[in-house]
Amino acid sequence: MIKFNVRNRHTKKTQFTAELDCDKDTHPSLQLGRAIIWGVNNGANLRDADLRDADLWNADLRGANL
């Protein structure tokens, strides 16, 4: 389990921290993608989050406030 900080695209401050079930060697784009899914499932505010390079393959983001 690792913690992954999702940052604001404007201020670069941490917007939320996701707890991911993966190891630290997982590719950063996969970590970010999993963090976004974690955020959606846990009610995190993703507005203005830096989602650049996120691997969201097969992610169900219906109802997400992006």
mmCIF file of C-alpha atoms in Angstrom:
data_model
loop_
_atom_site.group_PDB
_atom_site.id
_atom_site.type_symbol
_atom_site.label_atom_id
_atom_site.label_comp_id
_atom_site.label_asym_id
_atom_site.label_seq_id
_atom_site.Cartn_x
_atom_site.Cartn_y
_atom_site.Cartn_z
ATOM 1 C CA MET A 1 0.000 0.000 0.000
ATOM 2 C CA ILE A 2 1.308 3.445 -0.913
ATOM 3 C CA LYS A 3 0.050 7.002 -0.513
ATOM 4 C CA PHE A 4 -0.164 9.101 -3.677
ATOM 5 C CA ASN A 5 -0.644 12.883 -3.653
ATOM 6 C CA VAL A 6 -2.827 14.380 -6.373
ATOM 7 C CA ARG A 7 -1.869 17.997 -6.892
ATOM 8 C CA ASN A 8 -3.741 21.074 -8.046
ATOM 9 C CA ARG A 9 -2.766 21.954 -11.619
ATOM 10 C CA HIS A 10 -2.514 25.679 -10.832
ATOM 11 C CA THR A 11 -0.995 25.859 -7.360
ATOM 12 C CA LYS A 12 0.791 22.469 -7.318
ATOM 13 C CA LYS A 13 -0.405 22.015 -3.718
ATOM 14 C CA THR A 14 -1.664 18.589 -2.677
ATOM 15 C CA GLN A 15 -5.385 18.415 -3.375
ATOM 16 C CA PHE A 16 -5.931 14.976 -1.835
ATOM 17 C CA THR A 17 -3.929 11.902 -0.901
ATOM 18 C CA ALA A 18 -5.052 8.507 -2.155
ATOM 19 C CA GLU A 19 -4.200 5.194 -0.516
ATOM 20 C CA LEU A 20 -3.362 2.775 -3.327
ATOM 21 C CA ASP A 21 -3.028 -0.978 -3.275
ATOM 22 C CA CYS A 22 0.112 -1.115 -5.426
ATOM 23 C CA ASP A 23 3.855 -0.943 -4.942
ATOM 24 C CA LYS A 24 6.145 2.051 -5.378
ATOM 25 C CA ASP A 25 7.535 0.607 -8.641
ATOM 26 C CA THR A 26 4.157 0.888 -10.406
ATOM 27 C CA HIS A 27 4.395 3.318 -13.349
ATOM 28 C CA PRO A 28 3.458 6.888 -12.283
ATOM 29 C CA SER A 29 0.671 7.175 -14.884
ATOM 30 C CA LEU A 30 -0.953 4.028 -13.462
ATOM 31 C CA GLN A 31 -0.558 5.342 -9.922
ATOM 32 C CA LEU A 32 -2.231 8.614 -10.915
ATOM 33 C CA GLY A 33 -5.020 6.769 -12.710
ATOM 34 C CA ARG A 34 -5.655 4.626 -9.638
ATOM 35 C CA ALA A 35 -5.545 7.733 -7.449
ATOM 36 C CA ILE A 36 -8.224 9.400 -9.601
ATOM 37 C CA ILE A 37 -10.443 6.323 -9.337
ATOM 38 C CA TRP A 38 -9.790 6.267 -5.570
ATOM 39 C CA GLY A 39 -10.768 9.945 -5.424
ATOM 40 C CA VAL A 40 -14.010 9.370 -7.327
ATOM 41 C CA ASN A 41 -14.911 6.456 -5.049
ATOM 42 C CA ASN A 42 -14.078 8.426 -1.896
ATOM 43 C CA GLY A 43 -15.722 11.748 -2.756
ATOM 44 C CA ALA A 44 -12.512 13.725 -3.318
ATOM 45 C CA ASN A 45 -12.774 17.075 -5.088
ATOM 46 C CA LEU A 46 -11.052 16.620 -8.463
ATOM 47 C CA ARG A 47 -11.773 20.120 -9.744
ATOM 48 C CA ASP A 48 -8.527 21.625 -11.059
ATOM 49 C CA ALA A 49 -6.591 18.462 -10.199
ATOM 50 C CA ASP A 50 -3.586 17.831 -12.438
ATOM 51 C CA LEU A 51 -4.724 14.746 -14.378
ATOM 52 C CA ARG A 52 -2.075 15.037 -17.075
ATOM 53 C CA ASP A 53 -0.665 11.637 -18.070
ATOM 54 C CA ALA A 54 -3.167 9.673 -15.952
ATOM 55 C CA ASP A 55 -3.806 6.169 -17.288
ATOM 56 C CA LEU A 56 -7.591 5.913 -17.039
ATOM 57 C CA TRP A 57 -8.048 2.899 -19.311
ATOM 58 C CA ASN A 58 -11.373 1.223 -18.431
ATOM 59 C CA ALA A 59 -12.031 3.671 -15.581
ATOM 60 C CA ASP A 60 -15.726 4.237 -14.856
ATOM 61 C CA LEU A 61 -15.909 7.942 -14.037
ATOM 62 C CA ARG A 62 -19.666 8.363 -14.363
ATOM 63 C CA GLY A 63 -20.862 10.974 -11.912
ATOM 64 C CA ALA A 64 -17.360 12.281 -11.223
ATOM 65 C CA ASN A 65 -17.005 16.033 -10.747
ATOM 66 C CA LEU A 66 -13.984 16.704 -12.935
#
